[in-house]
XYZ file of C-alpha atoms in Angstrom:
632
model
C -44.426 88.212 -52.270
C -41.199 88.795 -54.029
C -37.766 88.444 -52.575
C -36.020 85.954 -50.259
C -39.100 83.740 -49.505
C -39.645 83.085 -53.238
C -35.922 82.477 -53.703
C -35.993 80.003 -50.840
C -38.888 78.176 -52.638
C -36.420 76.942 -55.289
C -35.502 74.091 -52.923
C -39.144 72.791 -53.334
C -38.267 71.871 -56.943
C -36.078 69.114 -55.464
C -39.300 67.248 -54.622
C -40.980 67.091 -57.954
C -43.104 64.033 -57.340
C -44.628 65.541 -54.256
C -45.213 68.804 -56.069
C -47.090 66.893 -58.921
C -49.343 65.229 -56.298
C -49.821 68.513 -54.635
C -51.007 70.294 -57.741
C -53.150 67.358 -58.893
C -54.894 67.295 -55.492
C -55.501 71.046 -55.552
C -56.843 70.934 -59.068
C -59.188 67.985 -58.201
C -60.393 69.853 -55.130
C -61.007 73.019 -57.093
C -62.719 71.289 -59.873
C -65.089 69.470 -57.436
C -65.733 72.807 -55.745
C -66.702 74.478 -59.007
C -68.793 71.602 -60.107
C -70.682 71.690 -56.810
C -71.307 75.442 -57.265
C -72.622 74.755 -60.755
C -75.126 72.344 -59.377
C -76.676 75.057 -57.343
C -78.554 76.494 -60.453
C -80.567 73.378 -61.264
C -81.169 72.715 -57.549
C -82.596 76.248 -57.129
C -84.728 75.841 -60.302
C -86.312 72.719 -58.861
C -86.975 74.391 -55.491
C -88.497 77.510 -57.046
C -90.375 75.557 -59.841
C -91.188 72.074 -58.397
C -92.893 70.816 -61.619
C -89.960 71.650 -63.912
C -88.132 68.945 -65.872
C -84.368 69.827 -65.677
C -83.228 67.664 -68.480
C -83.969 70.155 -71.331
C -82.432 73.051 -69.306
C -79.222 70.955 -68.613
C -78.833 69.939 -72.117
C -78.968 73.594 -73.177
C -76.328 74.396 -70.567
C -74.155 71.539 -71.895
C -74.362 72.948 -75.457
C -72.751 76.118 -74.142
C -69.798 74.231 -72.765
C -66.731 72.885 -74.675
C -67.378 70.360 -77.443
C -65.358 67.473 -75.811
C -67.636 67.781 -72.765
C -70.957 67.824 -74.436
C -71.166 64.138 -75.232
C -70.361 62.828 -71.747
C -72.501 65.595 -70.239
C -75.544 64.573 -72.328
C -74.943 60.895 -71.390
C -75.095 61.776 -67.732
C -78.194 64.048 -68.157
C -80.015 61.100 -69.827
C -79.469 59.063 -66.702
C -81.570 61.512 -64.627
C -84.986 60.152 -63.582
C -88.099 61.742 -64.879
C -89.877 63.008 -61.789
C -88.756 66.411 -60.208
C -88.268 64.845 -56.712
C -86.097 62.073 -57.888
C -84.136 64.553 -59.974
C -83.626 66.738 -56.857
C -82.383 63.750 -54.863
C -80.062 62.730 -57.727
C -78.636 66.223 -57.834
C -77.919 66.114 -54.105
C -76.213 62.750 -54.584
C -73.987 64.273 -57.305
C -73.086 67.067 -54.960
C -72.147 64.539 -52.315
C -69.973 62.792 -54.899
C -68.180 65.959 -55.824
C -67.617 66.596 -52.088
C -66.076 63.165 -51.624
C -63.783 63.661 -54.692
C -62.859 67.136 -53.492
C -61.972 65.723 -49.999
C -59.600 63.195 -51.667
C -57.998 65.997 -53.617
C -57.601 68.082 -50.421
C -56.026 65.105 -48.638
C -53.488 64.613 -51.503
C -52.670 68.283 -51.414
C -52.338 68.641 -47.558
C -50.250 65.457 -47.201
C -47.919 66.488 -50.066
C -47.508 70.002 -48.591
C -46.643 68.666 -45.179
C -44.085 66.190 -46.626
C -42.482 68.916 -48.818
C -42.312 71.277 -45.842
C -40.550 68.652 -43.635
C -38.032 67.769 -46.338
C -37.387 71.361 -47.141
C -36.763 72.371 -43.592
C -34.319 69.513 -43.138
C -32.502 70.497 -46.414
C -32.112 74.164 -45.292
C -30.716 73.119 -41.930
C -28.257 70.688 -43.416
C -27.120 73.247 -45.989
C -26.601 76.059 -43.569
C -24.968 73.994 -40.865
C -22.588 72.437 -43.506
C -21.506 75.925 -44.519
C -21.569 77.471 -41.094
C -19.445 74.825 -39.515
C -16.751 75.398 -42.226
C -16.763 79.164 -42.248
C -13.334 80.644 -41.770
C -12.999 82.118 -38.240
C -12.171 85.746 -39.385
C -15.469 85.987 -41.168
C -17.331 85.532 -37.875
C -15.817 88.918 -36.879
C -16.698 90.730 -40.147
C -19.345 93.483 -39.780
C -20.225 93.985 -43.400
C -23.438 92.027 -43.158
C -24.535 93.879 -40.024
C -23.946 97.283 -41.803
C -26.141 96.097 -44.641
C -28.870 94.932 -42.290
C -28.683 98.169 -40.225
C -29.142 100.182 -43.451
C -32.181 98.158 -44.574
C -33.909 97.404 -41.338
C -32.533 99.862 -38.732
C -30.480 98.971 -35.633
C -30.341 95.166 -35.533
C -30.142 94.952 -31.764
C -28.080 91.951 -31.057
C -26.297 91.634 -34.392
C -23.024 92.844 -32.820
C -20.458 91.154 -34.961
C -20.112 88.918 -37.992
C -22.498 87.965 -40.826
C -24.626 86.188 -38.201
C -24.215 88.604 -35.248
C -22.257 85.962 -33.337
C -22.790 82.410 -32.441
C -26.073 82.899 -30.642
C -27.649 84.741 -33.650
C -26.258 81.948 -35.955
C -27.945 79.393 -33.793
C -31.137 81.439 -33.781
C -31.204 81.546 -37.667
C -30.485 77.788 -37.954
C -33.262 76.844 -35.608
C -36.149 79.440 -35.225
C -35.678 81.376 -38.466
C -35.582 78.302 -40.623
C -38.720 76.912 -38.909
C -40.568 80.234 -39.390
C -39.454 80.545 -42.985
C -40.529 76.950 -43.810
C -43.800 77.577 -42.037
C -44.537 79.770 -45.047
C -44.405 76.800 -47.456
C -47.649 75.080 -46.317
C -49.301 78.550 -46.265
C -48.076 79.278 -49.759
C -48.595 75.850 -51.341
C -51.527 74.785 -49.227
C -54.076 77.300 -47.971
C -53.094 80.177 -50.201
C -52.880 78.083 -53.399
C -56.229 76.383 -52.496
C -57.923 79.674 -51.621
C -56.759 81.312 -54.857
C -57.731 78.351 -57.065
C -61.163 77.736 -55.482
C -61.852 81.487 -55.204
C -61.073 81.891 -58.905
C -63.375 78.975 -59.645
C -66.213 80.528 -57.689
C -65.746 83.865 -59.350
C -65.610 82.099 -62.821
C -68.951 80.349 -62.065
C -70.492 83.669 -61.040
C -69.162 85.390 -64.280
C -70.633 82.500 -66.375
C -74.016 82.947 -64.692
C -74.079 86.822 -64.897
C -70.935 88.732 -65.590
C -72.398 92.208 -64.988
C -73.511 91.449 -61.380
C -70.057 89.841 -60.789
C -68.242 92.951 -61.832
C -70.314 95.029 -59.342
C -69.257 92.683 -56.528
C -65.581 93.143 -57.447
C -65.537 96.898 -57.109
C -64.030 96.698 -53.640
C -61.426 94.122 -54.563
C -58.626 96.719 -55.425
C -59.082 98.444 -52.054
C -58.943 95.124 -50.227
C -55.800 94.267 -52.015
C -54.153 97.591 -51.190
C -54.972 96.988 -47.405
C -53.470 93.491 -47.599
C -50.240 94.768 -49.116
C -49.758 97.707 -46.780
C -50.377 95.677 -43.564
C -48.171 92.886 -44.906
C -45.187 95.247 -45.406
C -45.505 96.633 -41.843
C -45.728 93.134 -40.444
C -42.668 92.073 -42.295
C -40.506 94.832 -40.975
C -41.629 94.313 -37.324
C -41.201 90.530 -37.641
C -37.728 90.995 -39.058
C -36.680 93.120 -36.041
C -38.412 90.654 -33.651
C -36.283 87.812 -35.027
C -33.137 89.865 -34.524
C -34.144 90.492 -30.935
C -34.679 86.776 -30.495
C -30.981 86.233 -31.297
C -30.226 88.748 -28.517
C -32.437 86.680 -26.156
C -30.616 83.524 -26.975
C -27.220 85.190 -26.508
C -28.240 86.590 -23.165
C -29.470 83.195 -21.913
C -26.352 81.416 -23.198
C -24.041 83.976 -21.526
C -25.946 83.787 -18.168
C -26.210 80.057 -17.931
C -22.727 79.179 -19.173
C -21.269 81.484 -16.583
C -23.751 80.729 -13.869
C -21.132 80.189 -11.183
C -19.593 83.551 -11.927
C -23.064 85.181 -11.826
C -23.746 83.682 -8.375
C -20.440 84.463 -6.780
C -20.705 88.093 -7.844
C -24.400 88.352 -6.685
C -25.187 89.438 -10.253
C -28.492 87.654 -10.605
C -30.168 91.049 -10.695
C -27.823 92.322 -13.435
C -28.645 89.272 -15.675
C -32.365 89.494 -14.852
C -32.435 93.182 -15.961
C -30.381 92.331 -19.092
C -32.858 89.581 -19.987
C -35.857 91.817 -19.253
C -34.518 94.543 -21.577
C -34.214 92.194 -24.551
C -37.547 90.604 -23.840
C -39.089 94.043 -23.819
C -37.761 94.618 -27.250
C -39.240 91.373 -28.516
C -42.530 92.275 -26.842
C -42.678 95.643 -28.468
C -42.275 94.288 -31.961
C -44.675 91.388 -31.356
C -47.352 93.855 -30.176
C -46.890 95.882 -33.284
C -47.590 92.750 -35.387
C -50.570 91.860 -33.327
C -52.110 95.376 -33.620
C -51.724 95.373 -37.368
C -53.373 91.962 -37.683
C -56.172 93.033 -35.260
C -56.869 96.194 -37.327
C -56.746 94.528 -40.711
C -59.351 91.875 -40.064
C -62.325 94.063 -39.089
C -61.412 96.500 -41.759
C -61.504 93.791 -44.372
C -64.805 92.480 -42.976
C -66.362 95.900 -43.249
C -65.314 96.514 -46.796
C -66.483 92.937 -47.780
C -69.891 93.706 -46.171
C -70.172 96.920 -48.167
C -69.416 94.896 -51.380
C -72.119 92.352 -50.453
C -74.648 94.991 -49.702
C -73.961 96.773 -52.950
C -74.202 93.680 -54.969
C -77.376 92.541 -53.264
C -78.951 95.944 -53.872
C -78.094 95.732 -57.646
C -79.373 92.227 -57.857
C -82.637 93.061 -56.155
C -83.147 95.967 -58.524
C -82.670 93.691 -61.552
C -85.147 91.213 -60.130
C -87.752 93.856 -59.367
C -87.345 96.022 -62.403
C -85.788 93.956 -65.172
C -87.518 90.729 -64.747
C -84.332 88.755 -64.325
C -84.845 85.184 -62.968
C -84.193 85.252 -59.197
C -82.640 81.727 -59.160
C -79.910 82.964 -61.553
C -79.075 85.898 -59.361
C -79.224 83.702 -56.162
C -76.693 81.362 -57.760
C -74.456 84.241 -58.709
C -74.626 85.551 -55.188
C -74.072 82.125 -53.804
C -70.968 81.591 -55.971
C -69.610 85.004 -54.980
C -70.172 84.299 -51.301
C -68.513 80.943 -51.662
C -65.629 82.580 -53.548
C -65.413 85.236 -50.808
C -65.308 82.612 -48.091
C -62.416 81.018 -49.772
C -60.563 84.281 -50.473
C -61.223 85.950 -47.133
C -58.402 84.026 -45.266
C -55.935 85.531 -47.761
C -55.655 88.611 -45.655
C -54.376 86.613 -42.568
C -52.453 84.231 -44.801
C -50.676 87.161 -46.447
C -49.712 88.490 -42.931
C -48.426 85.033 -42.052
C -46.474 84.912 -45.294
C -44.898 88.244 -44.486
C -43.685 86.843 -41.155
C -42.166 83.898 -43.002
C -40.635 86.340 -45.530
C -38.975 88.258 -42.681
C -37.427 84.943 -41.547
C -36.446 84.088 -45.115
C -34.645 87.562 -45.308
C -32.307 86.433 -42.498
C -31.875 82.851 -43.679
C -31.074 83.815 -47.214
C -28.703 86.604 -45.907
C -26.909 83.956 -43.900
C -26.737 81.510 -46.866
C -25.282 84.300 -49.133
C -22.919 85.673 -46.447
C -21.424 82.397 -45.289
C -18.371 81.840 -47.515
C -16.850 78.395 -47.988
C -13.424 77.409 -46.718
C -10.544 78.238 -49.179
C -10.607 74.728 -50.605
C -14.167 75.288 -51.853
C -13.592 78.625 -53.475
C -13.803 78.659 -57.313
C -10.706 77.228 -58.814
C -9.357 75.953 -55.523
C -10.446 72.275 -55.786
C -7.844 69.493 -56.545
C -5.098 71.155 -54.522
C -2.118 68.853 -53.641
C -2.056 67.176 -50.272
C 0.321 68.318 -47.552
C 3.717 66.640 -47.474
C 4.150 63.649 -45.239
C 6.888 62.743 -42.836
C 8.804 64.927 -40.469
C 8.041 68.528 -41.532
C 9.668 71.957 -40.975
C 7.585 75.089 -40.152
C 8.387 78.497 -41.412
C 6.749 81.897 -41.021
C 7.944 84.472 -43.523
C 7.090 88.054 -43.059
C 3.769 87.271 -41.510
C 1.485 90.191 -40.766
C -2.077 89.918 -39.390
C -4.563 92.592 -38.475
C -7.995 91.714 -37.255
C -10.946 93.417 -38.813
C -11.674 97.010 -37.550
C -8.355 96.851 -35.432
C -6.114 99.902 -35.469
C -2.870 97.990 -35.270
C -1.356 94.605 -36.354
C -1.696 91.616 -33.968
C 1.314 90.109 -35.656
C 3.802 92.473 -37.267
C 6.344 91.079 -39.690
C 7.248 87.817 -37.960
C 10.059 85.599 -39.410
C 10.420 82.233 -37.708
C 11.889 78.958 -38.851
C 11.324 75.713 -36.901
C 13.447 72.819 -38.250
C 11.737 69.437 -38.565
C 11.684 67.629 -35.262
C 12.548 70.714 -33.179
C 10.653 72.162 -30.281
C 10.249 75.964 -30.208
C 8.571 77.663 -27.250
C 6.801 81.052 -27.765
C 6.461 83.228 -24.755
C 5.214 86.714 -24.073
C 2.703 88.768 -22.245
C -1.083 88.736 -22.870
C -1.881 90.233 -26.314
C 1.680 89.746 -27.611
C 0.444 87.738 -30.655
C 1.544 84.209 -29.696
C -1.830 82.403 -30.395
C -2.595 84.588 -33.374
C 0.789 83.544 -34.970
C 0.377 79.863 -34.484
C -3.270 79.970 -35.600
C -1.923 80.740 -39.101
C -0.370 77.325 -39.455
C -3.678 75.237 -39.639
C -5.122 78.280 -41.441
C -7.633 79.190 -38.799
C -6.449 82.711 -39.803
C -5.150 83.961 -43.057
C -2.214 86.353 -43.081
C -2.684 89.931 -44.103
C 0.723 89.651 -45.692
C 3.500 87.078 -45.752
C 3.204 83.258 -46.031
C 3.552 80.118 -43.905
C 5.473 77.079 -45.120
C 5.033 73.397 -44.085
C 7.837 71.230 -45.227
C 8.848 74.109 -47.565
C 5.433 74.391 -49.177
C 3.161 77.313 -48.885
C 0.154 76.125 -46.835
C -2.128 78.278 -49.027
C -1.333 76.042 -51.884
C -2.270 72.780 -50.060
C -5.520 70.877 -49.590
C -6.947 72.287 -46.404
C -8.143 68.923 -45.003
C -4.825 67.298 -45.693
C -2.976 70.151 -44.071
C -5.005 69.877 -40.876
C -4.476 66.144 -40.714
C -0.684 66.862 -40.314
C -1.288 69.047 -37.252
C -2.419 68.157 -33.714
C -3.542 70.967 -31.466
C -4.129 71.216 -27.714
C -5.469 74.617 -26.805
C -5.810 76.415 -23.490
C -9.693 76.038 -23.635
C -10.652 72.448 -23.207
C -13.161 71.424 -25.958
C -15.288 68.371 -24.911
C -18.331 67.251 -26.787
C -21.469 65.373 -25.865
C -20.743 61.750 -26.019
C -18.621 59.110 -24.242
C -15.026 59.655 -23.127
C -13.836 57.210 -25.742
C -15.562 59.268 -28.405
C -14.030 62.427 -27.176
C -10.562 60.975 -27.240
C -11.174 59.600 -30.779
C -12.798 62.839 -31.992
C -11.982 63.189 -35.642
C -10.635 59.602 -35.556
C -13.901 57.723 -35.370
C -12.225 54.635 -36.811
C -9.700 54.363 -33.943
C -9.604 51.015 -32.209
C -10.384 50.924 -28.478
C -6.883 49.762 -27.628
C -5.429 52.822 -29.358
C -7.721 55.061 -27.426
C -6.750 53.392 -24.094
C -3.097 53.674 -25.059
C -3.376 57.382 -25.780
C -5.231 57.908 -22.451
C -2.480 56.070 -20.618
C 0.220 58.166 -22.261
C -1.637 61.322 -21.270
C -2.035 59.958 -17.688
C -5.760 59.964 -18.002
C -6.348 56.235 -17.869
C -6.469 55.951 -14.106
C -9.154 58.471 -13.471
C -11.187 57.172 -16.497
C -10.850 53.665 -15.205
C -12.304 54.658 -11.836
C -15.477 56.023 -13.446
C -18.550 53.594 -13.218
C -18.659 53.265 -16.975
C -15.011 53.784 -17.669
C -14.362 54.835 -21.289
C -18.108 54.561 -22.032
C -19.062 57.189 -19.405
C -21.189 59.902 -21.069
C -19.912 63.421 -20.514
C -22.288 66.258 -19.713
C -22.491 69.399 -21.742
C -19.028 70.996 -21.959
C -17.427 68.028 -19.992
C -19.536 68.641 -16.769
C -18.368 66.117 -14.255
C -14.714 66.402 -14.955
C -12.181 68.668 -13.350
C -10.250 71.181 -15.525
C -7.134 69.076 -15.335
C -9.048 65.860 -16.244
C -10.548 67.538 -19.259
C -7.246 68.901 -20.375
C -5.701 65.394 -20.191
C -8.488 64.048 -22.399
C -7.614 66.770 -24.913
C -3.978 65.788 -24.671
C -4.890 62.175 -25.268
C -6.837 63.244 -28.398
C -3.688 64.946 -29.711
C -1.618 61.874 -28.875
C -4.005 59.587 -30.802
C -3.954 61.920 -33.806
C -0.165 61.094 -34.195
C 0.507 64.146 -36.395
C 4.039 65.181 -37.368
C 3.344 68.813 -36.165
C 2.115 69.693 -32.657
C 0.733 72.994 -31.428
C 0.526 73.138 -27.635
C -1.168 76.359 -26.649
C -0.768 76.420 -22.853
C -1.517 72.753 -22.801
C -0.746 72.334 -19.049
C -2.546 75.544 -17.898
C -5.351 73.636 -16.124
C -3.541 70.716 -14.443
C -2.015 70.416 -10.968
C 1.678 70.101 -10.308
C 1.714 66.286 -10.208
C -0.287 65.967 -13.432
C 1.888 68.625 -15.036
C 5.044 66.591 -14.403
C 3.461 63.434 -15.786
C 2.104 65.241 -18.865
C 5.424 66.934 -19.434
C 7.142 63.531 -19.523
C 4.432 62.261 -21.861
C 4.872 65.322 -24.179
C 8.674 64.901 -24.218
C 8.148 61.374 -25.515
C 5.363 62.424 -27.908
C 7.497 65.401 -29.236
C 10.475 63.193 -30.213
C 10.872 63.445 -33.990
C 7.946 65.869 -34.246
C 8.002 69.609 -35.016
C 6.392 71.299 -31.856
C 5.233 74.869 -31.350
C 4.737 75.370 -27.616
C 2.923 78.276 -26.134
C 3.203 78.258 -22.353
C 2.831 80.441 -19.296
C 4.690 77.995 -17.051
C 8.479 78.052 -16.892
C 8.801 74.320 -16.517
C 7.223 73.626 -19.864
C 9.598 75.813 -21.904
C 13.140 75.496 -20.345
C 13.909 72.377 -22.311
C 12.854 73.737 -25.694
C 15.395 73.820 -28.508
C 14.648 77.496 -28.883
C 12.618 80.058 -27.048
C 11.014 82.905 -28.922
C 9.934 86.020 -26.972
C 7.187 88.043 -28.491
C 6.019 91.518 -27.620
C 3.475 93.747 -29.266
C 3.073 91.353 -32.299
C 6.895 91.089 -32.961
C 9.713 88.676 -32.097
C 11.933 90.728 -29.813
C 14.350 88.039 -28.562
C 15.214 84.345 -29.257
C 17.532 81.789 -27.852
C 17.842 79.085 -25.174
C 16.665 79.566 -21.570
C 20.185 80.411 -20.393
C 20.918 82.738 -23.214
C 17.724 84.720 -22.775
C 18.246 85.037 -19.023
C 21.365 86.967 -19.754
C 20.205 88.899 -22.769
C 16.506 89.608 -22.596
C 14.891 91.919 -20.037
C 11.446 90.882 -21.108
C 12.207 87.198 -20.631
C 13.662 87.796 -17.269
C 10.582 89.571 -16.211
C 8.463 86.704 -17.479
C 10.624 84.173 -15.654
C 10.435 86.078 -12.442
C 6.650 85.911 -12.808
C 6.955 82.189 -13.793
C 5.862 83.170 -17.371
C 2.404 83.848 -16.108
């Protein structure tokens, strides 16, 4: 079992104390199992020869053991009573004692395995989430990982974009895949380790008793191993594809239920049902492949094992009938081999389960390797200076940006200077590059060419966290999180006092509707802000930006979801907020841009006109068309 699953097991070394307990328990259990098998020989001798005194035979056996064990062994043998019956009962008592000791060992092993698995699963989720939440946005649109997965596993079905195949596949890997991968740890450290250890002990006891007969029993072992490996590989491939399809299932469910109103108003329930059935059918096909392989491997293994037992028993019987070999010796050998086989038989199913865990590990490790850190965490990028404080200018110098796989630039050589404290409005039709341009300032995007300056300093040379603390953003899409309204307003500013939160809400004209709620600022929002209107949610986002009190504001269609009355109030609040601050304003409403210090008109990724409202009305045909359409 080479590859990602073994590489993922490195995390287990973080829990050394638990691993020591695990190994100690497994060794104690295996030693007790071997000792119990060893007791079968004297028990059989007593049963077949009731008048035999076992003490001389046991002393001879002790002499063949290691020197350090001979003294204690002879001391224990001397404690045996003299009559055969009492010796037999004493041996049974010793077997019970070994069973109790073995049970204690198994408890230590099982408990340690469970603890290690729980800790490891939590560690993987924390690691992957910490890296995924910080991944630069452009990498979510890269298809390099998808191409690699397609080449190795075939069409990934649902891995449409990005190293994770989109957000739904990312969630699938962080949840289901991590769980399935970590389910391999108790199989590997628990049942597999125990089966191998105790199976090896059983085989060792058999070899000590009669190595020739033991070799005969192991003739079928290579064929059994080949079947295990072959079925395991097929299970791994099918499971890997099944996990990819599960990401498609999650994406389909997310899309359907987040847009449920649209689905219903378009009578598209049947469309979504068929879409869901299609991806479910793919999952079913791969799951059935896995089940068929498992169903075929088990009887085949049993058949081969039976052939091995029949062959061994035939040779043993021939030796007893023709060579005068003691039957109790061969019975013990066969018993030890059967016991070893009973321990090793589950390995076939365990190997199949490990292959399923290995398939999940393929996806988890691929995600871990593919997710890059933010620029501040790249090698040699630590310790960058903080962004300058105070009133700051913003400049775009020759900025070019092209999205992955695009055939043209989204932003094509933009030069724009915004003096400190000025308000610049950027207008243009859909797809003109407005939002792409401003997203370079907080480094949500990196320019293909050119640079962006904040206070005269290249943002690429600044500490990323510090840079983003200097910028407040209100986007067209309202982002509300699970929690109270107060927590949403103070998002990213968890230390903010309640009075500051209330003041920000008042300045955003959100206080009145919040105060009317039964729990006020402690009202818990539903998923995505369910229970609030679009305008109310937008005002909470604006209050969040007000509370941030950053020297640079980015308002990306900040009033797009408010009614006319709220728009006027918010405009007055934004006018006060923008005083002394550098503001980049993207708007589709005329009323929000006419008072800007400068209006920049973009078309096809370029700045085609700039000036005041009056100047552009007389000089820019594109701007006049936008005004006629109210910039919508």
